[in-house]
PDB file of C-alpha atoms in Angstrom:
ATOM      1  CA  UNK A 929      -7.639  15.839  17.566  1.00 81.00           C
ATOM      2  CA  UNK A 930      -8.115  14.239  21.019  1.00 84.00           C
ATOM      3  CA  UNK A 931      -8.307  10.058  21.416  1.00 90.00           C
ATOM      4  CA  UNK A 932      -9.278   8.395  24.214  1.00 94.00           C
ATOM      5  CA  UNK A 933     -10.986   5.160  24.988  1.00 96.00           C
ATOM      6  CA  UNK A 934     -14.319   6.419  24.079  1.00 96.00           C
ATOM      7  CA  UNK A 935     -13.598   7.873  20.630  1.00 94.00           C
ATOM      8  CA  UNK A 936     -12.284   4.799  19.586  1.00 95.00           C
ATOM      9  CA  UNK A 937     -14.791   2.766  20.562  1.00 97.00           C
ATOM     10  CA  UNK A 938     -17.424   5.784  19.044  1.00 97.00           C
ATOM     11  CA  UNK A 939     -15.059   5.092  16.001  1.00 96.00           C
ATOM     12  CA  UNK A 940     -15.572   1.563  15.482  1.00 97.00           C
ATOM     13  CA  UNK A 941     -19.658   1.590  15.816  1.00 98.00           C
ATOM     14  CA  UNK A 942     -19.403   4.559  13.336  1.00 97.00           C
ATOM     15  CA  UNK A 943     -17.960   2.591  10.950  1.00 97.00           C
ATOM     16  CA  UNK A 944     -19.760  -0.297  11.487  1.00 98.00           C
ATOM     17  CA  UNK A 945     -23.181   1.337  11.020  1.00 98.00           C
ATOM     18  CA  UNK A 946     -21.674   2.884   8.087  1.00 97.00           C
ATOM     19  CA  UNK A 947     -20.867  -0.395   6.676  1.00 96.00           C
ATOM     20  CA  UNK A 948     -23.957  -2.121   7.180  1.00 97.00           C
ATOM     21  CA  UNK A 949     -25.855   0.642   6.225  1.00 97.00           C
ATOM     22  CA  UNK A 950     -24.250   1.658   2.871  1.00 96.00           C
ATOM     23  CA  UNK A 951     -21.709  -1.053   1.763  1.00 96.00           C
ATOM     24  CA  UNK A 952     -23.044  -2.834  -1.141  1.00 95.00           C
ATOM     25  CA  UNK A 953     -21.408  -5.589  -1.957  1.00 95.00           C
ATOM     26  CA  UNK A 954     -22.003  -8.309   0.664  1.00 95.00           C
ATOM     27  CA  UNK A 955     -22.688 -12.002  -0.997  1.00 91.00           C
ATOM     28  CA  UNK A 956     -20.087 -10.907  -2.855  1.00 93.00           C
ATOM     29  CA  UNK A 957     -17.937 -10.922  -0.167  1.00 94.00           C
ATOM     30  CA  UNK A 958     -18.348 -12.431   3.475  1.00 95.00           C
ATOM     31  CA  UNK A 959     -20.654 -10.275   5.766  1.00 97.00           C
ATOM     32  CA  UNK A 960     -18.019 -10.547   8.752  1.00 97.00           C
ATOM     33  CA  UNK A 961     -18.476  -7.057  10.379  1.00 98.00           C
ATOM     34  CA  UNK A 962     -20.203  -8.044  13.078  1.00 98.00           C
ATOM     35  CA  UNK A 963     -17.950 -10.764  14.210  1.00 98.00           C
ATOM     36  CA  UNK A 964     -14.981  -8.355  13.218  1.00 98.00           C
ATOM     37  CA  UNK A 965     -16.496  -5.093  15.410  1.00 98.00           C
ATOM     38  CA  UNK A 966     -15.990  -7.784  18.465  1.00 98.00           C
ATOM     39  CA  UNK A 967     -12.626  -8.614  17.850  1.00 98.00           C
ATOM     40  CA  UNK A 968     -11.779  -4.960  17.325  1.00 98.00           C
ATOM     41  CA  UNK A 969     -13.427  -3.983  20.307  1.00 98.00           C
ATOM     42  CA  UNK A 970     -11.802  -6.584  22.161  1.00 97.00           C
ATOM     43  CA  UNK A 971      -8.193  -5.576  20.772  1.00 96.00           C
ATOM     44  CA  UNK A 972      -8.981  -2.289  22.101  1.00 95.00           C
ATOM     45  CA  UNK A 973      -9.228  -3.110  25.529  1.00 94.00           C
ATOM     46  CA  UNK A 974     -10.172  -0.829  28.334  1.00 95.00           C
ATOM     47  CA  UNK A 975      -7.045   1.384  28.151  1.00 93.00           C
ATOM     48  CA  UNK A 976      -6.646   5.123  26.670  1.00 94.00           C
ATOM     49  CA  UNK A 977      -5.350   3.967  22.707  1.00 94.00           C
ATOM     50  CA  UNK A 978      -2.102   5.797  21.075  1.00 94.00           C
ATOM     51  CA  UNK A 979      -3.604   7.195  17.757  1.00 94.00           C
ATOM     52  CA  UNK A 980      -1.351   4.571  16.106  1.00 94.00           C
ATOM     53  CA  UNK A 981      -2.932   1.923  17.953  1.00 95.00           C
ATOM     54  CA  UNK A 982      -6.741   2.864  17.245  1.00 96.00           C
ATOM     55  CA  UNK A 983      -5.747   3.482  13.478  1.00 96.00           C
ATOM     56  CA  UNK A 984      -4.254   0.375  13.315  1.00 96.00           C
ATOM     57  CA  UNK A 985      -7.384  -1.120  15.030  1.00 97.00           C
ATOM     58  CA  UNK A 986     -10.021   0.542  12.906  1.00 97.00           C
ATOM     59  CA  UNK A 987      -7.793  -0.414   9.554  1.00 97.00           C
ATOM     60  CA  UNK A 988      -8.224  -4.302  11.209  1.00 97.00           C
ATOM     61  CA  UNK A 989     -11.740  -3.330  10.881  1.00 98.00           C
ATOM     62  CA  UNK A 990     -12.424  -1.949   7.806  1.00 96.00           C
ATOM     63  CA  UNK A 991     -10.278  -4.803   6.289  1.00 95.00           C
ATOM     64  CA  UNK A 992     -13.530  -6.830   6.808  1.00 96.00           C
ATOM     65  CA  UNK A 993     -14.680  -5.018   3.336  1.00 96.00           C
ATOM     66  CA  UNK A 994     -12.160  -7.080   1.397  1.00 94.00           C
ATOM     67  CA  UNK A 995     -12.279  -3.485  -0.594  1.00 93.00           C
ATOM     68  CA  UNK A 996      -8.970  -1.788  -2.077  1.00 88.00           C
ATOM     69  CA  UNK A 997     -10.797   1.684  -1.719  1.00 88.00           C
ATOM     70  CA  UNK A 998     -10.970   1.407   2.044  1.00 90.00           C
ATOM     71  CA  UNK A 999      -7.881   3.441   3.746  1.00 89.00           C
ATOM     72  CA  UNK A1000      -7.622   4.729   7.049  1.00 93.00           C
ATOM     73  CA  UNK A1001      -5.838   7.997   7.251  1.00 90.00           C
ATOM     74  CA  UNK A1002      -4.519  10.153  10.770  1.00 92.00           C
ATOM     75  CA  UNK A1003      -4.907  13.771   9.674  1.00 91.00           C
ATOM     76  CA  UNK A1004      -3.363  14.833  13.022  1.00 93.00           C
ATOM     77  CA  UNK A1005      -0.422  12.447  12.854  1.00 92.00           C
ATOM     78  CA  UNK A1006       1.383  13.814   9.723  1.00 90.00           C
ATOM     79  CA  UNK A1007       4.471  11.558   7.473  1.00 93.00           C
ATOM     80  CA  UNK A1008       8.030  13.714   8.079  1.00 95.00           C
ATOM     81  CA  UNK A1009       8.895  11.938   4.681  1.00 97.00           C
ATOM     82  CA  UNK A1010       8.578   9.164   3.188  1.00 97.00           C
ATOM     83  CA  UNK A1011      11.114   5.869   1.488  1.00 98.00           C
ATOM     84  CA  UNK A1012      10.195   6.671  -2.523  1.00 97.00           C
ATOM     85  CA  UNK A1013      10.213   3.450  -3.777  1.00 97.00           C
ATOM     86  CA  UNK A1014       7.529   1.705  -5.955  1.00 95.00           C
ATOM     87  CA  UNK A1015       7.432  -1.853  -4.553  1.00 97.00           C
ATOM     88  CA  UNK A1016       6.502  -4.885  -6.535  1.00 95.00           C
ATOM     89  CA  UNK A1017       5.014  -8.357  -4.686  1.00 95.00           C
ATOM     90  CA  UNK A1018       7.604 -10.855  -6.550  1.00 94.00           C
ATOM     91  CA  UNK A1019       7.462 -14.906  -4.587  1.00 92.00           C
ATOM     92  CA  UNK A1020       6.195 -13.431  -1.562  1.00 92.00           C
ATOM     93  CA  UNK A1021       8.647 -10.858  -1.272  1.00 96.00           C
ATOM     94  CA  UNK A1022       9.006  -6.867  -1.764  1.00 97.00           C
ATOM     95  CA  UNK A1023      11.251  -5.955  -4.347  1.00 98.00           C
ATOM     96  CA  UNK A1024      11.674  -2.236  -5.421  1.00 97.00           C
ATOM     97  CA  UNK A1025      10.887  -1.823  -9.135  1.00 95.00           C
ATOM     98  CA  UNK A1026      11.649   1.545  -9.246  1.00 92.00           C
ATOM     99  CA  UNK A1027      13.092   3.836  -6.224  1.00 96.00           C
ATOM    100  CA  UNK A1028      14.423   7.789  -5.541  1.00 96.00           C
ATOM    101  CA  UNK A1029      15.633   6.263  -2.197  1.00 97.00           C
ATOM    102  CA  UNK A1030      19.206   7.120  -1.458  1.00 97.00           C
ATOM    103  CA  UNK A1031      21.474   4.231  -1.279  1.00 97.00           C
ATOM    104  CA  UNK A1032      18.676   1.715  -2.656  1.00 98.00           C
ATOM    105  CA  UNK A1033      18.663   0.519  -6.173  1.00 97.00           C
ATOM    106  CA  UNK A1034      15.812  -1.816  -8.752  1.00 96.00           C
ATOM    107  CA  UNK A1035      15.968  -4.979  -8.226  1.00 97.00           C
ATOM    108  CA  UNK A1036      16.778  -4.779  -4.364  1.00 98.00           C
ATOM    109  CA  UNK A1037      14.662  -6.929  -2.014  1.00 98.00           C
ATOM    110  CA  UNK A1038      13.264  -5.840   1.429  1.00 98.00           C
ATOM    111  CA  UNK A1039      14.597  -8.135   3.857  1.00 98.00           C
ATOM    112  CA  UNK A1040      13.785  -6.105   6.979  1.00 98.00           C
ATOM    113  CA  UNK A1041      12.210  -3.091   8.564  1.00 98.00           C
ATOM    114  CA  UNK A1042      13.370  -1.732  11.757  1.00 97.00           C
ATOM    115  CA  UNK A1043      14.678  -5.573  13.008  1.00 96.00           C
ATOM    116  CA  UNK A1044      11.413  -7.129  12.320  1.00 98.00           C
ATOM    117  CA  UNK A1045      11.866  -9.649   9.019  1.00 98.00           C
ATOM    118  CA  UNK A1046       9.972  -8.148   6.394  1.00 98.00           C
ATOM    119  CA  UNK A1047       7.749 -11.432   5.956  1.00 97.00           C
ATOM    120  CA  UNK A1048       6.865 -11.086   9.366  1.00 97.00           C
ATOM    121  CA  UNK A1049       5.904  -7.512   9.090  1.00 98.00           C
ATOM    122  CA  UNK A1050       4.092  -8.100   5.757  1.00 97.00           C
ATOM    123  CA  UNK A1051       2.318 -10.314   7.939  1.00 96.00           C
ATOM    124  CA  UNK A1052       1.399  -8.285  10.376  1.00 97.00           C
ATOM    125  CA  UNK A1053       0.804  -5.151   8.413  1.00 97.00           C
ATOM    126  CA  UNK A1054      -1.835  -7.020   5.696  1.00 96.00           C
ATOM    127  CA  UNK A1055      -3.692  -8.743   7.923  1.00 96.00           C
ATOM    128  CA  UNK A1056      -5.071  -4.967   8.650  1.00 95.00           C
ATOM    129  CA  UNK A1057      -4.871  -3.654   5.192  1.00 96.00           C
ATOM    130  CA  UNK A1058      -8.366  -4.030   2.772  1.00 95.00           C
ATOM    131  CA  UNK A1059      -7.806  -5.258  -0.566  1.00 93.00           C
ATOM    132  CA  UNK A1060      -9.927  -7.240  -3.391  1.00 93.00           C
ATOM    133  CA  UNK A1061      -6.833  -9.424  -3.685  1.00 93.00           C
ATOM    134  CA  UNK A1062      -3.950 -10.353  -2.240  1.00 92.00           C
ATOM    135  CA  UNK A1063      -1.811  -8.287  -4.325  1.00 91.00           C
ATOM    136  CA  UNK A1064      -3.531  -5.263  -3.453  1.00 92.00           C
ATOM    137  CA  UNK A1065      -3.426  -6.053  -0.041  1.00 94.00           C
ATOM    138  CA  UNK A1066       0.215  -5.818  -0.491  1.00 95.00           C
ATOM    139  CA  UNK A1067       0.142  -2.590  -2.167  1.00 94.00           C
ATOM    140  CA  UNK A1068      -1.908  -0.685   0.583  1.00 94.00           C
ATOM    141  CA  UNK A1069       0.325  -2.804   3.712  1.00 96.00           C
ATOM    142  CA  UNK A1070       3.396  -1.341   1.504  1.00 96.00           C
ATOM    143  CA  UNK A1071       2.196   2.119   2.465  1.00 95.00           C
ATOM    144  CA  UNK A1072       2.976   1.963   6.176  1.00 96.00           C
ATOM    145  CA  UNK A1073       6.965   2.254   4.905  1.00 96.00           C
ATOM    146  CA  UNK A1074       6.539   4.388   2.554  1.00 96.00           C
ATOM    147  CA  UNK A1075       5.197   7.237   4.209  1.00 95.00           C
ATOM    148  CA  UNK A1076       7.662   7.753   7.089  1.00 96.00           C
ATOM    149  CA  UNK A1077       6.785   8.702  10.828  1.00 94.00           C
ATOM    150  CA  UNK A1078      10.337   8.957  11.763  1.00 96.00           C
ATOM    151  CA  UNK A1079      13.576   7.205  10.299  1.00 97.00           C
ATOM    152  CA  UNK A1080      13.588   3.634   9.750  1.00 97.00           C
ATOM    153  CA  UNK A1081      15.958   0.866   9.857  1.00 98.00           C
ATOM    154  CA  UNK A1082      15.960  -1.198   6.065  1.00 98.00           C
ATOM    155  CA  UNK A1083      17.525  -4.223   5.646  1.00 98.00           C
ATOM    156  CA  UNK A1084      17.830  -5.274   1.616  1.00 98.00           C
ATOM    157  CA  UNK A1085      19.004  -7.971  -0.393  1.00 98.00           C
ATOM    158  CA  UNK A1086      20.438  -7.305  -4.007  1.00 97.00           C
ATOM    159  CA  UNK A1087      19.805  -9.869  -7.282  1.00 96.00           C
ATOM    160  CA  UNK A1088      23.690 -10.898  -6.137  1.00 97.00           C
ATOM    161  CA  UNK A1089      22.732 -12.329  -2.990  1.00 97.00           C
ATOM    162  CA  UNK A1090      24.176  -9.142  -0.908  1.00 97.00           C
ATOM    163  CA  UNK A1091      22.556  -7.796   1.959  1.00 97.00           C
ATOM    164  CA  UNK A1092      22.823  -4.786   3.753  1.00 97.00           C
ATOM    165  CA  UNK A1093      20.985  -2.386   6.726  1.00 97.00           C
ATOM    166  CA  UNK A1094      20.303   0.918   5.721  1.00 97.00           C
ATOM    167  CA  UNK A1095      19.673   3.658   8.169  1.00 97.00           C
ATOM    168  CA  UNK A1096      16.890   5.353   6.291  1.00 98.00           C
ATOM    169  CA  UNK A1097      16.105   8.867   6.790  1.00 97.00           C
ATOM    170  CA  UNK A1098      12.968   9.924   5.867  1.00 98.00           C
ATOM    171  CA  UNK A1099      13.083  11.937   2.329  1.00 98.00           C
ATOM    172  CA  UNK A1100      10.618  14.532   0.877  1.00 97.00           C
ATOM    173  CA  UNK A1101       6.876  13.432   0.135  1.00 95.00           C
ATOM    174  CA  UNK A1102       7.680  14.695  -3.113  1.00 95.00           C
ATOM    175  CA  UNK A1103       9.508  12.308  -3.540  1.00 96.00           C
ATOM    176  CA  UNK A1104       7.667   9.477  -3.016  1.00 94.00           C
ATOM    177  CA  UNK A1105       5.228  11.436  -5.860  1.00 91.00           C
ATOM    178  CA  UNK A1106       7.590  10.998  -8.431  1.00 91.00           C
ATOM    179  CA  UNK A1107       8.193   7.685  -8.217  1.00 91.00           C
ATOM    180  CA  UNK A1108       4.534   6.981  -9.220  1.00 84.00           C
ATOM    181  CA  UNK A1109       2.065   4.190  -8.376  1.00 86.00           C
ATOM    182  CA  UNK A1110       2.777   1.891 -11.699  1.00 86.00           C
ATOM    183  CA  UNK A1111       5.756  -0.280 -12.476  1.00 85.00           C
ATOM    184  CA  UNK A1112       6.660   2.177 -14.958  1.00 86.00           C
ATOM    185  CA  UNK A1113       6.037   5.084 -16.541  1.00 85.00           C
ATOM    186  CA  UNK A1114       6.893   4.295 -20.023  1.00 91.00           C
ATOM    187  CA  UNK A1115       4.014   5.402 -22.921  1.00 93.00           C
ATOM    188  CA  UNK A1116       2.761   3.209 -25.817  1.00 96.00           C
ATOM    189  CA  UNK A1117       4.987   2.538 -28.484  1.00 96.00           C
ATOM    190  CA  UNK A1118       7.848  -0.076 -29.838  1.00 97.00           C
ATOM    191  CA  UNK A1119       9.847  -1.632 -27.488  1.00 97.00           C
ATOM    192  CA  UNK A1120      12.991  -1.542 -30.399  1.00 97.00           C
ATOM    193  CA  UNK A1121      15.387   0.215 -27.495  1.00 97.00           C
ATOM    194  CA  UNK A1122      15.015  -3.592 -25.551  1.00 95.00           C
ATOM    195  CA  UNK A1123      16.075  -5.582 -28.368  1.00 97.00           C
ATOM    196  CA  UNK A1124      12.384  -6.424 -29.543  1.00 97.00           C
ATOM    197  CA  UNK A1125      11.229  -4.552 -32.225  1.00 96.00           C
ATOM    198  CA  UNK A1126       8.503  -6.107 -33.086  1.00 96.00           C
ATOM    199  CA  UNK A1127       7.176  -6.057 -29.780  1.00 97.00           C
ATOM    200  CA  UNK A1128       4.340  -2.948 -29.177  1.00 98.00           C
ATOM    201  CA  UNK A1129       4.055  -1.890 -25.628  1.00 97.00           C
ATOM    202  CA  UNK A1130       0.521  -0.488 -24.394  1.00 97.00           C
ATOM    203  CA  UNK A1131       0.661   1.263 -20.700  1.00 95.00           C
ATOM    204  CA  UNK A1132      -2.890   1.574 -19.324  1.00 93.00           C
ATOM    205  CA  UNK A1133      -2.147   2.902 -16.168  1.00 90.00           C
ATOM    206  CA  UNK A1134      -3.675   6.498 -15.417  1.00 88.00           C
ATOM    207  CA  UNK A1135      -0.752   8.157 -15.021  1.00 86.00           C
ATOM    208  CA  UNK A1136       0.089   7.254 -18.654  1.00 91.00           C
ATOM    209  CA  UNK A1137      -2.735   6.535 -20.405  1.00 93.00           C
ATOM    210  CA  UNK A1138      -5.862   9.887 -19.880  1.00 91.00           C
ATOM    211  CA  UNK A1139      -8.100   9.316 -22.744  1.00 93.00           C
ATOM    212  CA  UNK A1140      -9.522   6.206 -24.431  1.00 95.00           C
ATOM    213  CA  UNK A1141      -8.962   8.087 -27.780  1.00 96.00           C
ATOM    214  CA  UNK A1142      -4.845   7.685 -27.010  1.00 95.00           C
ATOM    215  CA  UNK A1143      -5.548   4.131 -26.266  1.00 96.00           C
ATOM    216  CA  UNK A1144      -7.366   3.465 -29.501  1.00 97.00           C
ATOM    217  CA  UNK A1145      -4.706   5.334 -31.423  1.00 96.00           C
ATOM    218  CA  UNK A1146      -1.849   3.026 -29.330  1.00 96.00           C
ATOM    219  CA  UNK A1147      -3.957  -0.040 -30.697  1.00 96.00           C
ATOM    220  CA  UNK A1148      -4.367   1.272 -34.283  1.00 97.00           C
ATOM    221  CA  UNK A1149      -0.295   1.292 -34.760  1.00 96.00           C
ATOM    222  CA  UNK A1150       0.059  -1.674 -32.643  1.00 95.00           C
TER     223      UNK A1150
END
């Protein structure tokens, strides 16, 4: 509950020693801890840290791991809400594939977030974010707008070509919830209501799809 300069530093070596201690996987991917504990200890300075600014520092870390399991969460500093939008890495860009956000709509793309172009912030934002791939690295650096400190300024551009600025206030967690963490929800089964009939749709995400059983049954009919 308190930071200051030597928790975050205490931080860092923690995770370090867990790393090189219990992470399995280096050869597999580069062994760059030690070089990256310097950096991070260098980007913390010799100043008292905002909690903001050592989790962002420690998430610069643990991106090291290249591994999508490694997240860095603030149990002190809580979301008020959150922008419930499922967000989908099309040409380099964020475009909302599905959304509860009022006033945004599928097939919008994220031009902006609070003034700072979104390529920019992508930028910023995955070059501290731990993925296997690039994609995934994406899909955790998306998280930092979707669970909301305080409002948020969205800029968005439609399929049309129009843009506009949004000033987004935060809505319920829940929210964000419902949306989901797939590009859709839709079960196994025909795809006859798009105009392909012949066409047999198999969802294996986990929020769909809970047993293998259902999946061989999907694949039986299919």
């Amino acid at each position: 509950p308190v930071t200051d300069l030597g928790t975050g530093r205490a931080a860092l070596v923690a995770a370090h020693g867990a790393m090189r201690t219990f992470f399995p996987y280096f050869g597999v991917v580069p062994d760059v801890i030690d070089d990256r504990l310097v950096e991070t200890m260098n980007t913390l300075g010799k100043t008292t840290p905002d909690r903001l600014t050592l989790r962002n520092v420690l998430r610069r870390f643990a991106g090291a791991l290249e591994d999508s399991h490694t997240l860095v969460r603030d149990y002190v500093t809580k979301p008020v809400g959150s922008f419930p939008s499922y967000l989908e890495w099309i040409n380099g860009e964020a475009v909302v594939r599905q959304t509860l956000a009022v006033g945004v709509n599928p097939g919008d793309t994220l031009t902006s977030i609070d003034g700072v172009a979104a390529s920019q912030w992508y930028a910023t934002e995955m070059a501290r974010s731990s993925g296997a791939t690039e994609a995934y690295r994406f899909v955790v650096a998306s998280y930092e707008v979707q669970r909301l400190l305080k409002p948020v300024a969205l800029g968005f551009r439609d399929p049309d070509g129009m843009t506009k600025t949004l000033q987004f206030q935060p809505q319920p967690l829940a929210d964000f919830a419902a949306v989901g963490f797939t590009p859709t929800l839709r079960g196994a089964g025909w795809l006859t209501d798009l105009g392909a009939p012949n066409l047999y749709y198999i969802n294996l995400t986990s929020e769909v799809l809970f047993d293998i059983n259902d999946f061989n049954i999907a694949l039986t009919e299919a």
